[in-house]
Amino acid sequence: MAAVMRALPTEEATDAAIIEQSLREPETFAAIFDRYYVLIHGYAARRLGESLADDVAAETFLLAFDNRTKYDLSRADARPWLYGIASNLISRHHRAEVRQYRALARTGVDEVSEGHADRVAVRLDAQAHRGRLAAALAEIPDADRDVLLLVAWAELTSEKAGDALGIPAGTARSRLHRARKRIRAALGRTDPTTTREDR
């Protein structure tokens, strides 16, 4: 008897469609893993270093698979959901994350990779002030840092960062504003678009 091949999700299928299909055919969840593992691993590595990133990324997808029945299928993009799970796991490693930023502040060398540190510094428009940037990141409250890094490194909007963290969009925007303000202050910069009320 010939084996019947089930159609795997196409690259055009939305994340929600793949997750919905995985409720009937669990093996199709592998498509979500394939799409986002590198992104989630990279995000965890930037925040915690390589030594913890493997565990955080693997656990993120394990938890996502186990909780896929709770996924809101009206959301086509699973990235905020996955980054939210990863952020919650990263929060368990707060000391390691702060240690990473403080080491970068002292040495100016990112433990992940020098090339990556340069990209991050450019991304935050602070390449020349990497040590001060790292020191500022270490001092920002965890909740504000989570939003800032989801926007800066995961390239989510503040609304999607809010979705990822389970907070209202307005709260995410407030946290992002506070974090950016502290970064600007640490780097000795002012934002010409900032109003007096913001200062």
PDB file of N, CA, C and O in Angstrom, residues 2 7 15 17 32 34 47 58 66 69-71 80 88-89 94-95 102 116 120 125 140 184 198-199:
ATOM      1  N   ALA A   2       0.654   2.144  -0.889  1.00  0.00           N
ATOM      2  CA  ALA A   2       1.481   3.352  -0.999  1.00  0.00           C
ATOM      3  C   ALA A   2       1.153   4.305   0.127  1.00  0.00           C
ATOM      4  O   ALA A   2       0.004   4.460   0.513  1.00  0.00           O
ATOM      5  N   ALA A   7       0.147  17.234   2.499  1.00  0.00           N
ATOM      6  CA  ALA A   7       0.726  18.494   2.017  1.00  0.00           C
ATOM      7  C   ALA A   7       1.215  19.312   3.204  1.00  0.00           C
ATOM      8  O   ALA A   7       0.479  19.523   4.160  1.00  0.00           O
ATOM      9  N   ASP A  15       1.179  32.260   9.254  1.00  0.00           N
ATOM     10  CA  ASP A  15       1.547  31.531  10.472  1.00  0.00           C
ATOM     11  C   ASP A  15       0.302  30.966  11.140  1.00  0.00           C
ATOM     12  O   ASP A  15       0.308  29.831  11.624  1.00  0.00           O
ATOM     13  N   ALA A  17      -2.472  30.018   9.756  1.00  0.00           N
ATOM     14  CA  ALA A  17      -2.945  28.844   9.012  1.00  0.00           C
ATOM     15  C   ALA A  17      -2.097  27.616   9.343  1.00  0.00           C
ATOM     16  O   ALA A  17      -2.628  26.506   9.485  1.00  0.00           O
ATOM     17  N   ILE A  32       6.739  26.516  11.384  1.00  0.00           N
ATOM     18  CA  ILE A  32       6.912  27.708  12.239  1.00  0.00           C
ATOM     19  C   ILE A  32       8.339  27.723  12.787  1.00  0.00           C
ATOM     20  O   ILE A  32       9.006  28.761  12.786  1.00  0.00           O
ATOM     21  N   ASP A  34      10.965  26.345  11.413  1.00  0.00           N
ATOM     22  CA  ASP A  34      11.860  26.657  10.296  1.00  0.00           C
ATOM     23  C   ASP A  34      11.854  28.143   9.944  1.00  0.00           C
ATOM     24  O   ASP A  34      12.895  28.706   9.615  1.00  0.00           O
ATOM     25  N   ARG A  47      20.657  39.217  23.679  1.00  0.00           N
ATOM     26  CA  ARG A  47      20.308  39.620  25.034  1.00  0.00           C
ATOM     27  C   ARG A  47      21.068  38.851  26.106  1.00  0.00           C
ATOM     28  O   ARG A  47      21.361  39.405  27.164  1.00  0.00           O
ATOM     29  N   ALA A  58      15.229  26.930  22.029  1.00  0.00           N
ATOM     30  CA  ALA A  58      14.593  25.603  22.022  1.00  0.00           C
ATOM     31  C   ALA A  58      13.355  25.594  22.910  1.00  0.00           C
ATOM     32  O   ALA A  58      12.298  25.085  22.517  1.00  0.00           O
ATOM     33  N   ASP A  66       3.514  23.395  22.646  1.00  0.00           N
ATOM     34  CA  ASP A  66       2.621  22.912  23.708  1.00  0.00           C
ATOM     35  C   ASP A  66       1.398  23.809  23.890  1.00  0.00           C
ATOM     36  O   ASP A  66       0.342  23.340  24.315  1.00  0.00           O
ATOM     37  N   THR A  69      -2.704  25.510  20.996  1.00  0.00           N
ATOM     38  CA  THR A  69      -4.176  25.538  21.043  1.00  0.00           C
ATOM     39  C   THR A  69      -4.693  26.872  21.556  1.00  0.00           C
ATOM     40  O   THR A  69      -5.837  27.232  21.301  1.00  0.00           O
ATOM     41  N   LYS A  70      -3.850  27.618  22.264  1.00  0.00           N
ATOM     42  CA  LYS A  70      -4.250  28.925  22.807  1.00  0.00           C
ATOM     43  C   LYS A  70      -3.920  30.069  21.869  1.00  0.00           C
ATOM     44  O   LYS A  70      -4.237  31.226  22.166  1.00  0.00           O
ATOM     45  N   TYR A  71      -3.267  29.778  20.748  1.00  0.00           N
ATOM     46  CA  TYR A  71      -2.871  30.831  19.819  1.00  0.00           C
ATOM     47  C   TYR A  71      -4.108  31.488  19.222  1.00  0.00           C
ATOM     48  O   TYR A  71      -5.059  30.817  18.815  1.00  0.00           O
ATOM     49  N   PRO A  80       5.155  38.117  17.090  1.00  0.00           N
ATOM     50  CA  PRO A  80       4.977  38.705  18.419  1.00  0.00           C
ATOM     51  C   PRO A  80       4.745  37.660  19.506  1.00  0.00           C
ATOM     52  O   PRO A  80       5.268  37.779  20.615  1.00  0.00           O
ATOM     53  N   ASN A  88       9.716  36.274  27.946  1.00  0.00           N
ATOM     54  CA  ASN A  88       9.414  35.732  29.280  1.00  0.00           C
ATOM     55  C   ASN A  88      10.520  34.797  29.755  1.00  0.00           C
ATOM     56  O   ASN A  88      10.899  34.814  30.928  1.00  0.00           O
ATOM     57  N   LEU A  89      11.034  33.979  28.855  1.00  0.00           N
ATOM     58  CA  LEU A  89      12.135  33.083  29.232  1.00  0.00           C
ATOM     59  C   LEU A  89      13.405  33.873  29.533  1.00  0.00           C
ATOM     60  O   LEU A  89      14.139  33.551  30.473  1.00  0.00           O
ATOM     61  N   HIS A  94      17.633  37.509  34.019  1.00  0.00           N
ATOM     62  CA  HIS A  94      17.898  38.949  34.148  1.00  0.00           C
ATOM     63  C   HIS A  94      19.352  39.241  34.516  1.00  0.00           C
ATOM     64  O   HIS A  94      19.990  40.092  33.914  1.00  0.00           O
ATOM     65  N   ARG A  95      19.874  38.520  35.479  1.00  0.00           N
ATOM     66  CA  ARG A  95      21.257  38.786  35.912  1.00  0.00           C
ATOM     67  C   ARG A  95      22.249  38.545  34.785  1.00  0.00           C
ATOM     68  O   ARG A  95      23.201  39.303  34.612  1.00  0.00           O
ATOM     69  N   ARG A 102      26.935  44.953  31.038  1.00  0.00           N
ATOM     70  CA  ARG A 102      28.006  45.579  31.820  1.00  0.00           C
ATOM     71  C   ARG A 102      29.380  45.185  31.288  1.00  0.00           C
ATOM     72  O   ARG A 102      30.297  46.000  31.260  1.00  0.00           O
ATOM     73  N   HIS A 116      28.392  41.552  15.100  1.00  0.00           N
ATOM     74  CA  HIS A 116      27.024  41.764  15.560  1.00  0.00           C
ATOM     75  C   HIS A 116      26.930  43.019  16.414  1.00  0.00           C
ATOM     76  O   HIS A 116      25.991  43.798  16.276  1.00  0.00           O
ATOM     77  N   VAL A 120      24.329  46.151  15.899  1.00  0.00           N
ATOM     78  CA  VAL A 120      23.411  46.627  16.923  1.00  0.00           C
ATOM     79  C   VAL A 120      23.649  48.110  17.184  1.00  0.00           C
ATOM     80  O   VAL A 120      22.709  48.898  17.266  1.00  0.00           O
ATOM     81  N   ASP A 125      21.767  53.671  16.343  1.00  0.00           N
ATOM     82  CA  ASP A 125      22.423  54.945  16.028  1.00  0.00           C
ATOM     83  C   ASP A 125      23.394  55.362  17.128  1.00  0.00           C
ATOM     84  O   ASP A 125      23.408  56.490  17.580  1.00  0.00           O
ATOM     85  N   ILE A 140      18.336  50.266  32.377  1.00  0.00           N
ATOM     86  CA  ILE A 140      16.921  50.460  32.035  1.00  0.00           C
ATOM     87  C   ILE A 140      16.097  49.376  32.724  1.00  0.00           C
ATOM     88  O   ILE A 140      16.481  48.206  32.721  1.00  0.00           O
ATOM     89  N   ARG A 184      19.026  58.144  25.038  1.00  0.00           N
ATOM     90  CA  ARG A 184      19.484  59.450  24.545  1.00  0.00           C
ATOM     91  C   ARG A 184      20.255  60.193  25.625  1.00  0.00           C
ATOM     92  O   ARG A 184      21.304  60.786  25.357  1.00  0.00           O
ATOM     93  N   ASP A 198       8.064  66.239  26.948  1.00  0.00           N
ATOM     94  CA  ASP A 198       8.715  64.942  26.979  1.00  0.00           C
ATOM     95  C   ASP A 198       9.987  64.960  27.798  1.00  0.00           C
ATOM     96  O   ASP A 198      10.461  63.932  28.233  1.00  0.00           O
ATOM     97  N   ARG A 199      10.591  66.116  27.980  1.00  0.00           N
ATOM     98  CA  ARG A 199      11.897  66.189  28.646  1.00  0.00           C
ATOM     99  C   ARG A 199      11.780  66.183  30.138  1.00  0.00           C
ATOM    100  O   ARG A 199      10.877  66.438  30.787  1.00  0.00           O
TER     101      ARG A 199
END
